[in-house]
Each structure stands twice: as C-alpha cells, then as structure tokens.
Amino acid sequence: MNRGRRLRQSQNIRNLVSETKVSKSSLIYPIFIQEGNNIKDEIKAMPNQFRYSVDTVSFEIENLLKQGINNVILFGIPDKKDSVGTGAYIENGIIQKALREIKKNFNEITCITDVCMCEYTNHGHCGILDKNNIVDNDKTIQILGKIATSHIEAGADIVAPSDMMDGRIKEIRKALDNKGFVNTPIISYAVKYASAFYGPFREAADSAPSFGDRKTYQMDFRNRNEAIKEAFYDIEEGADIIMVKPALSYLDIIRDIKNRINLPVCAYSVSGEYSMIKLAGEKGLIDEDKIIIETTTSMYRAGSDILITYFAKEIAKFIDEGRF
Ligand code: PBG
C-alpha cells in the first residue's frame, strides 16, 4: 500500500505538494506609536513587542523592510484623551504625525491604520456615548469617517475600521470618496468577536474600557452564522478585504468566510495568542519556533489570505530558512 507516502519522501517533495503556502507578502506587522522622543519601550504584557515614538519608528520600519515585510498596521497612543476622541482625527494626532514621518522616509511600506476611538476616548469605549452611557452608533460613524480621511490625508494607504459600529463601512467609503480617495481600500474588521484574547493589547494601547465591556458591539463567540451576516453587510457597504479576529480560536469561522465570500480574507492573530505562546516558550514548556510555525500554518490552512501577526518577523525568518 502507498496512500500518499510516495509524496512524503523528501522535504522538497513535501514542499512541492504542500497545500498551504505562507508568504512574506501576505504578512502585516502591528506597530504601537506613542507621543514623546527617543522611545522604544517594551510592552510588559507582550514580551519583545515595543511602543515607539515618532522619531524611532523608522528604525523599526527599516528592519521590517530588510526582512521583506512590507505591510504594517499602526496603532496610536495619544497623550491626551477626551470624551469624544478628538485626538483620533486632528492634524497633529499621533498617527497622523507618524504617517508623515514614515512616508517621508520610505515609500515602499504599506501603512494600514486602525480606525477606532477606544485609544482616544477617556472612557475607553469605541465610540461616543449618549446620556445613558451607551455608544451612539450613528454619531460615532460620522466621526469614523473623519478619522479615516485624516489618516489618508497624512499618508496612510489602507484604513482598517475596528470599531464594529453598524453602517461604518458605508460612511467611511462615502467620506473617502468625497475627498477624492476613491482608490483607497478598506479592510473591514467585519467579524470581530468580544474576546478575552485582546487583554495584552489593551495594556499596550491603554484602551481598556473604564466601565462595562464591548459586548454590545462586538460579536458573541457562540455565533457562527452571524459571522457570515456581518461579512455580507460589510461587503455590500464597500469593504475590500474582510477580517476575522481573533484567529486561533476562530479557524472554523475563517474557513466559513473563505468558503462564502469572494474577497481576500485577513485573519488577525491577536495579542493574547502572541503572549501565550511567547511566555510558554520562555518558560521552556513548548518549542516556541515550532508552535509559531504550526499555528501560523493553521491560520492559512483555514483560509486566511493575509495575516496580521506579532510574529511577522519570526515568520519571515523561518520562511528564509525554508522552515514553512
Ligand atoms: C480596537 C482594537 C483592539 C484590537 C485591535 N484593534 C482591541 C479591542 O477591540 O478591544 C486588539 C488587537 C490585539 O489584541 O492584538 N482599536
């Protein structure tokens, strides 16, 4: 009997017939940028991930480009917050300054920006609150349009709204088109679950809600059909790429989406996924490299075309070493 062993006889043959290919061109690396000078501070909850200031971020971009990583998603940490998230769209906001600096130094990097208000509001919610402290969906999407436009004006290439308000893609598309940015793509965090895996990120971005949670706008992780519904709404409103987030506990969802839609699918392997592997690796409980390779492969196998991951640099190195 030889039911496939013939094709497993050497690494070259295994590579030849491998059903899952992981490529550098599909990786997106997240970067946190804060106010200040000369900063490269390690994020305690995410070993080996850093917050940069506008003047140091270019060193990191240069490293990434050298490794063949051409895409970043930027998160801003402002020094002032208010109840309506003004810092998210002002001309001298942290992201706007970072974009101008990065684009001055490099034109080969694709800058994606996270469009959301939670890092900029003093209550930490992803939108404006009404009298009853409930997020006002329709007022919030107006501001999201302003935020997205301000990012593109400062040099961003793609916007990625992560707020989960209803109708935001349509509103952002309209705002961009009105300013003539008709060719700017939108990656929609269409399928974003209310997840405990975001824990370390909230420390990194200082964006934990000061009261309540995000369960009224993020998805319930018991639901699978709802993911398809969310994706279809966003496609209809003009999304160009559909994101599923988190990734590792949601491989079934990634596959469902991949089977049902005809747009590129992007998975976001989030902070909690990173920190669990990193810390277990540091303690010697798992073989970190092999776990990175296996989990990353599973995300592509599930159907991701694009992956946002804090392990992008490790993955690029393993690709160079022929380990994928
Ligand atoms: C919201 C946002 C979050 C993440 C990305 N964008 C946090 C949240 O929704 O609470 C999480 C990413 C991660 O955990 O790595 N701006």
CSV table of C-alpha atoms and ligand atoms in Angstrom, one decimal:
chain,number,residue,atom,x,y,z
A,1,MET,CA,0.0,0.0,0.0
A,2,ASN,CA,1.2,3.5,-0.7
A,3,ARG,CA,-1.6,6.0,0.0
A,4,GLY,CA,0.5,9.2,-0.1
A,5,ARG,CA,3.8,8.2,1.4
A,6,ARG,CA,5.3,8.5,-2.1
A,7,LEU,CA,4.8,12.2,-1.8
A,8,ARG,CA,6.3,12.5,1.6
A,9,GLN,CA,9.7,11.0,0.9
A,10,SER,CA,11.7,14.2,1.0
A,11,GLN,CA,11.4,17.8,2.2
A,12,ASN,CA,11.5,19.0,-1.4
A,13,ILE,CA,8.6,16.8,-2.5
A,14,ARG,CA,6.6,17.7,0.6
A,15,ASN,CA,7.1,21.4,-0.2
A,16,LEU,CA,6.1,20.7,-3.8
A,17,VAL,CA,2.8,19.3,-2.9
A,18,SER,CA,2.1,21.3,0.3
A,19,GLU,CA,-1.5,22.6,0.3
A,20,THR,CA,-0.6,25.6,2.4
A,21,LYS,CA,1.9,28.3,1.4
A,22,VAL,CA,2.9,31.0,3.8
A,23,SER,CA,4.3,34.1,2.1
A,24,LYS,CA,6.0,37.2,3.4
A,25,SER,CA,4.0,39.4,1.1
A,26,SER,CA,0.8,38.4,3.0
A,27,LEU,CA,2.1,39.4,6.4
A,28,ILE,CA,1.1,42.6,8.3
A,29,TYR,CA,3.0,43.6,11.4
A,30,PRO,CA,1.3,45.7,14.1
A,31,ILE,CA,3.2,48.8,15.5
A,32,PHE,CA,2.3,50.9,18.5
A,33,ILE,CA,3.3,54.6,18.5
A,34,GLN,CA,3.1,57.0,21.4
A,35,GLU,CA,4.0,60.6,22.0
A,36,GLY,CA,7.5,61.6,23.2
A,37,ASN,CA,11.0,61.3,21.9
A,38,ASN,CA,13.6,58.5,21.6
A,39,ILE,CA,11.2,55.8,22.9
A,40,LYS,CA,11.4,52.1,22.4
A,41,ASP,CA,9.6,50.7,25.4
A,42,GLU,CA,8.9,47.0,25.8
A,43,ILE,CA,5.2,46.2,26.4
A,44,LYS,CA,5.1,44.2,29.6
A,45,ALA,CA,2.2,42.0,28.6
A,46,MET,CA,3.8,41.3,25.2
A,47,PRO,CA,7.5,40.4,25.6
A,48,ASN,CA,9.7,41.6,22.7
A,49,GLN,CA,6.9,44.0,21.4
A,50,PHE,CA,7.6,47.7,21.8
A,51,ARG,CA,6.0,51.1,21.8
A,52,TYR,CA,7.8,53.6,19.6
A,53,SER,CA,7.8,57.3,19.3
A,54,VAL,CA,7.5,59.1,16.0
A,55,ASP,CA,11.3,59.7,15.9
A,56,THR,CA,12.2,56.0,16.5
A,57,VAL,CA,9.6,54.2,14.5
A,58,SER,CA,11.5,54.5,11.2
A,59,PHE,CA,14.3,52.2,12.6
A,60,GLU,CA,11.7,49.5,13.0
A,61,ILE,CA,10.3,50.1,9.6
A,62,GLU,CA,13.8,49.8,8.1
A,63,ASN,CA,14.3,46.4,9.9
A,64,LEU,CA,11.0,45.1,8.6
A,65,LEU,CA,11.7,46.1,5.0
A,66,LYS,CA,15.1,44.4,5.3
A,67,GLN,CA,13.3,41.2,6.3
A,68,GLY,CA,10.9,41.5,3.4
A,69,ILE,CA,7.9,42.6,5.4
A,70,ASN,CA,6.2,45.4,3.5
A,71,ASN,CA,3.0,46.0,5.4
A,72,VAL,CA,2.3,47.4,8.9
A,73,ILE,CA,-0.8,48.3,10.8
A,74,LEU,CA,-0.4,51.3,13.1
A,75,PHE,CA,-1.9,51.9,16.5
A,76,GLY,CA,-1.7,55.3,18.2
A,77,ILE,CA,-1.4,56.0,21.9
A,78,PRO,CA,-2.2,59.7,22.4
A,79,ASP,CA,-1.1,61.6,25.5
A,80,LYS,CA,-4.4,63.4,25.8
A,81,LYS,CA,-7.9,61.8,25.7
A,82,ASP,CA,-11.3,63.3,25.8
A,83,SER,CA,-14.9,62.0,25.8
A,84,VAL,CA,-15.3,62.4,22.0
A,85,GLY,CA,-11.9,61.1,20.9
A,86,THR,CA,-10.7,64.3,19.2
A,87,GLY,CA,-7.1,63.0,19.2
A,88,ALA,CA,-8.1,60.4,16.6
A,89,TYR,CA,-8.6,62.9,13.7
A,90,ILE,CA,-6.7,66.1,14.4
A,91,GLU,CA,-3.9,67.0,12.0
A,92,ASN,CA,-1.2,66.7,14.7
A,93,GLY,CA,-2.6,63.5,16.2
A,94,ILE,CA,-0.1,60.8,17.0
A,95,ILE,CA,-0.9,58.6,14.0
A,96,GLN,CA,-1.0,61.5,11.6
A,97,LYS,CA,2.4,62.6,12.7
A,98,ALA,CA,3.8,59.0,12.5
A,99,LEU,CA,2.4,58.6,9.0
A,100,ARG,CA,4.0,61.7,7.7
A,101,GLU,CA,7.3,60.7,9.2
A,102,ILE,CA,7.2,57.2,7.9
A,103,LYS,CA,6.2,58.2,4.4
A,104,LYS,CA,8.9,60.9,4.3
A,105,ASN,CA,11.5,58.2,4.9
A,106,PHE,CA,10.1,55.2,3.0
A,107,ASN,CA,7.7,54.8,0.1
A,108,GLU,CA,7.8,51.1,-0.2
A,109,ILE,CA,6.0,50.4,3.0
A,110,THR,CA,2.2,50.0,3.0
A,111,CYS,CA,0.7,51.7,6.0
A,112,ILE,CA,-2.6,50.4,7.2
A,113,THR,CA,-4.3,52.3,10.1
A,114,ASP,CA,-6.6,51.0,12.7
A,115,VAL,CA,-9.6,53.3,12.7
A,116,CYS,CA,-11.2,53.3,16.1
A,117,MET,CA,-11.9,55.6,19.0
A,118,CYS,CA,-11.0,53.4,22.0
A,119,GLU,CA,-7.4,54.6,22.4
A,120,TYR,CA,-8.6,58.3,22.2
A,121,THR,CA,-11.6,58.4,24.5
A,122,ASN,CA,-11.2,58.8,28.2
A,123,HIS,CA,-13.9,56.2,28.8
A,124,GLY,CA,-12.1,53.7,26.5
A,125,HIS,CA,-15.2,52.8,24.5
A,126,CYS,CA,-15.0,52.6,20.7
A,127,GLY,CA,-17.4,55.5,20.1
A,128,ILE,CA,-19.3,58.5,21.5
A,129,LEU,CA,-21.5,57.8,24.5
A,130,ASP,CA,-25.1,59.1,24.8
A,131,LYS,CA,-26.7,60.4,28.0
A,132,ASN,CA,-27.1,56.8,29.3
A,133,ASN,CA,-23.5,55.9,28.6
A,134,ILE,CA,-24.4,53.8,25.7
A,135,VAL,CA,-22.4,54.1,22.5
A,136,ASP,CA,-24.3,56.2,20.0
A,137,ASN,CA,-23.8,54.3,16.8
A,138,ASP,CA,-24.9,56.9,14.3
A,139,LYS,CA,-22.9,59.8,15.7
A,140,THR,CA,-19.9,57.6,16.0
A,141,ILE,CA,-19.8,56.5,12.4
A,142,GLN,CA,-19.7,60.2,11.3
A,143,ILE,CA,-16.5,60.6,13.4
A,144,LEU,CA,-15.0,57.4,12.0
A,145,GLY,CA,-15.4,58.9,8.5
A,146,LYS,CA,-13.4,61.9,9.7
A,147,ILE,CA,-10.7,59.7,11.3
A,148,ALA,CA,-10.3,57.6,8.2
A,149,THR,CA,-10.0,60.7,6.0
A,150,SER,CA,-7.4,62.3,8.3
A,151,HIS,CA,-5.3,59.1,8.1
A,152,ILE,CA,-5.3,59.0,4.3
A,153,GLU,CA,-4.5,62.7,4.1
A,154,ALA,CA,-1.5,62.1,6.3
A,155,GLY,CA,-0.2,59.3,4.0
A,156,ALA,CA,-2.0,56.0,5.0
A,157,ASP,CA,-2.5,53.5,2.2
A,158,ILE,CA,-5.4,51.5,3.6
A,159,VAL,CA,-7.8,52.0,6.5
A,160,ALA,CA,-9.0,49.3,8.8
A,161,PRO,CA,-12.0,50.2,10.9
A,162,SER,CA,-12.1,48.0,14.1
A,163,ASP,CA,-14.9,49.7,16.0
A,164,MET,CA,-17.8,47.3,15.0
A,165,MET,CA,-20.4,50.1,14.6
A,166,ASP,CA,-23.2,49.4,12.2
A,167,GLY,CA,-23.0,51.2,8.8
A,168,ARG,CA,-19.5,52.3,9.3
A,169,ILE,CA,-18.0,50.9,6.1
A,170,LYS,CA,-20.6,52.8,4.0
A,171,GLU,CA,-19.9,56.0,6.0
A,172,ILE,CA,-16.2,55.7,5.7
A,173,ARG,CA,-16.4,54.9,2.0
A,174,LYS,CA,-18.5,57.9,1.4
A,175,ALA,CA,-16.2,60.2,3.4
A,176,LEU,CA,-13.1,58.9,1.5
A,177,ASP,CA,-14.9,59.2,-1.9
A,178,ASN,CA,-16.0,62.8,-1.1
A,179,LYS,CA,-12.3,63.7,-0.7
A,180,GLY,CA,-11.3,62.0,-3.9
A,181,PHE,CA,-9.8,59.0,-2.3
A,182,VAL,CA,-11.7,56.6,-4.5
A,183,ASN,CA,-8.9,54.1,-4.8
A,184,THR,CA,-8.2,53.7,-1.0
A,185,PRO,CA,-9.0,50.2,0.1
A,186,ILE,CA,-10.9,49.4,3.3
A,187,ILE,CA,-10.0,46.3,5.3
A,188,SER,CA,-13.1,45.7,7.5
A,189,TYR,CA,-12.8,44.1,10.9
A,190,ALA,CA,-16.1,42.6,9.9
A,191,VAL,CA,-16.0,39.6,12.1
A,192,LYS,CA,-14.7,40.7,15.4
A,193,TYR,CA,-15.6,38.8,18.5
A,194,ALA,CA,-15.8,40.1,22.0
A,195,SER,CA,-12.7,38.3,23.2
A,196,ALA,CA,-10.5,37.9,26.2
A,197,PHE,CA,-7.6,37.4,23.8
A,198,TYR,CA,-7.4,41.2,23.4
A,199,GLY,CA,-6.2,41.6,27.0
A,200,PRO,CA,-2.5,42.3,26.5
A,201,PHE,CA,-3.3,44.7,23.6
A,202,ARG,CA,-5.4,46.8,25.9
A,203,GLU,CA,-2.4,47.2,28.2
A,204,ALA,CA,-0.2,48.0,25.2
A,205,ALA,CA,-2.6,50.6,23.7
A,206,ASP,CA,-4.1,51.8,27.0
A,207,SER,CA,-7.5,51.2,25.7
A,208,ALA,CA,-9.4,49.1,28.2
A,209,PRO,CA,-13.0,50.4,28.8
A,210,SER,CA,-13.2,52.2,32.1
A,211,PHE,CA,-16.7,50.6,32.7
A,212,GLY,CA,-18.7,47.9,31.1
A,213,ASP,CA,-17.5,45.8,28.2
A,214,ARG,CA,-17.7,45.7,24.4
A,215,LYS,CA,-20.3,43.0,24.1
A,216,THR,CA,-23.0,45.3,22.7
A,217,TYR,CA,-20.9,46.0,19.6
A,218,GLN,CA,-18.5,43.1,19.3
A,219,MET,CA,-19.7,39.6,18.4
A,220,ASP,CA,-20.8,36.8,20.7
A,221,PHE,CA,-18.3,33.9,20.3
A,222,ARG,CA,-21.0,31.3,20.4
A,223,ASN,CA,-22.2,32.5,17.0
A,224,ARG,CA,-21.1,31.2,13.6
A,225,ASN,CA,-23.9,32.2,11.2
A,226,GLU,CA,-23.7,35.7,12.4
A,227,ALA,CA,-20.2,36.0,11.1
A,228,ILE,CA,-21.4,35.4,7.5
A,229,LYS,CA,-24.1,38.0,8.0
A,230,GLU,CA,-21.6,40.6,9.3
A,231,ALA,CA,-19.3,39.9,6.4
A,232,PHE,CA,-22.1,40.3,3.8
A,233,TYR,CA,-23.2,43.6,5.3
A,234,ASP,CA,-19.7,45.0,5.1
A,235,ILE,CA,-19.2,43.7,1.5
A,236,GLU,CA,-22.4,45.4,0.5
A,237,GLU,CA,-21.3,48.6,2.1
A,238,GLY,CA,-18.0,48.6,0.2
A,239,ALA,CA,-15.4,46.6,2.1
A,240,ASP,CA,-12.4,45.4,0.0
A,241,ILE,CA,-10.9,42.9,2.4
A,242,ILE,CA,-12.7,41.0,5.2
A,243,MET,CA,-11.1,40.4,8.5
A,244,VAL,CA,-11.7,37.7,11.1
A,245,LYS,CA,-10.4,38.4,14.6
A,246,PRO,CA,-9.1,36.7,16.8
A,247,ALA,CA,-7.6,33.9,14.6
A,248,LEU,CA,-6.5,30.8,16.6
A,249,SER,CA,-9.8,30.0,18.3
A,250,TYR,CA,-11.7,31.0,15.2
A,251,LEU,CA,-10.3,28.8,12.5
A,252,ASP,CA,-13.8,27.5,11.7
A,253,ILE,CA,-15.0,31.0,11.2
A,254,ILE,CA,-12.1,31.8,8.9
A,255,ARG,CA,-13.0,28.7,6.8
A,256,ASP,CA,-16.7,29.6,6.7
A,257,ILE,CA,-15.9,33.1,5.5
A,258,LYS,CA,-13.4,31.9,2.9
A,259,ASN,CA,-16.0,29.5,1.5
A,260,ARG,CA,-18.7,32.0,1.3
A,261,ILE,CA,-17.1,35.2,0.0
A,262,ASN,CA,-15.0,36.2,-2.9
A,263,LEU,CA,-12.9,38.9,-1.3
A,264,PRO,CA,-9.5,38.4,0.3
A,265,VAL,CA,-9.7,37.1,3.9
A,266,CYS,CA,-7.5,38.6,6.5
A,267,ALA,CA,-7.0,36.9,9.9
A,268,TYR,CA,-5.7,38.9,13.0
A,269,SER,CA,-3.8,36.7,15.3
A,270,VAL,CA,-4.2,38.9,18.4
A,271,SER,CA,-2.1,39.9,21.4
A,272,GLY,CA,-3.4,37.1,23.7
A,273,GLU,CA,-2.4,34.5,21.2
A,274,TYR,CA,1.0,36.0,20.9
A,275,SER,CA,1.7,36.3,24.7
A,276,MET,CA,0.5,32.8,25.5
A,277,ILE,CA,3.0,31.3,23.0
A,278,LYS,CA,5.7,33.7,24.0
A,279,LEU,CA,5.5,33.1,27.7
A,280,ALA,CA,5.1,29.4,27.4
A,281,GLY,CA,8.1,29.4,25.1
A,282,GLU,CA,10.2,31.5,27.5
A,283,LYS,CA,9.4,29.0,30.3
A,284,GLY,CA,10.6,26.2,28.1
A,285,LEU,CA,7.1,24.5,28.2
A,286,ILE,CA,6.8,24.4,24.4
A,287,ASP,CA,9.1,24.7,21.4
A,288,GLU,CA,8.2,28.3,20.5
A,289,ASP,CA,9.5,28.2,17.0
A,290,LYS,CA,7.6,25.1,16.1
A,291,ILE,CA,4.4,26.3,17.7
A,292,ILE,CA,4.7,29.6,15.7
A,293,ILE,CA,5.1,27.6,12.5
A,294,GLU,CA,2.2,25.2,13.3
A,295,THR,CA,-0.3,27.8,14.5
A,296,THR,CA,0.5,30.2,11.6
A,297,THR,CA,0.1,27.4,9.1
A,298,SER,CA,-3.2,26.5,10.6
A,299,MET,CA,-4.5,30.1,10.0
A,300,TYR,CA,-3.5,29.9,6.3
A,301,ARG,CA,-4.9,26.4,6.0
A,302,ALA,CA,-8.2,27.6,7.5
A,303,GLY,CA,-8.4,30.1,4.6
A,304,SER,CA,-6.5,33.3,5.5
A,305,ASP,CA,-5.0,35.0,2.5
A,306,ILE,CA,-3.5,37.7,4.7
A,307,LEU,CA,-2.3,37.5,8.3
A,308,ILE,CA,-1.8,40.3,10.9
A,309,THR,CA,0.6,38.9,13.4
A,310,TYR,CA,3.1,40.0,16.1
A,311,PHE,CA,5.2,37.0,15.0
A,312,ALA,CA,5.7,38.5,11.5
A,313,LYS,CA,9.4,38.9,11.9
A,314,GLU,CA,9.9,35.3,13.2
A,315,ILE,CA,7.7,34.0,10.3
A,316,ALA,CA,9.8,35.9,7.8
A,317,LYS,CA,12.9,34.4,9.2
A,318,PHE,CA,11.5,30.9,9.2
A,319,ILE,CA,10.5,31.4,5.5
A,320,ASP,CA,14.1,32.4,4.7
A,321,GLU,CA,15.3,29.3,6.5
A,322,GLY,CA,12.9,27.1,4.5
A,323,ARG,CA,11.0,26.0,7.5
A,324,PHE,CA,7.5,26.7,6.2
B,1,PBG,C1,-9.6,48.3,18.8
B,1,PBG,C2,-8.7,47.2,18.6
B,1,PBG,C3,-8.4,46.2,19.5
B,1,PBG,C4,-7.5,45.3,18.9
B,1,PBG,C5,-7.2,45.8,17.7
B,1,PBG,N1,-8.0,47.0,17.5
B,1,PBG,C6,-8.9,46.0,20.9
B,1,PBG,C7,-10.3,45.8,21.3
B,1,PBG,O1,-11.2,45.7,20.4
B,1,PBG,O2,-10.5,45.8,22.4
B,1,PBG,C8,-6.9,44.1,19.6
B,1,PBG,C9,-5.7,43.5,18.9
B,1,PBG,C10,-5.0,42.6,19.8
B,1,PBG,O3,-5.4,42.1,20.8
B,1,PBG,O4,-3.8,42.3,19.3
B,1,PBG,N2,-8.9,49.5,18.4
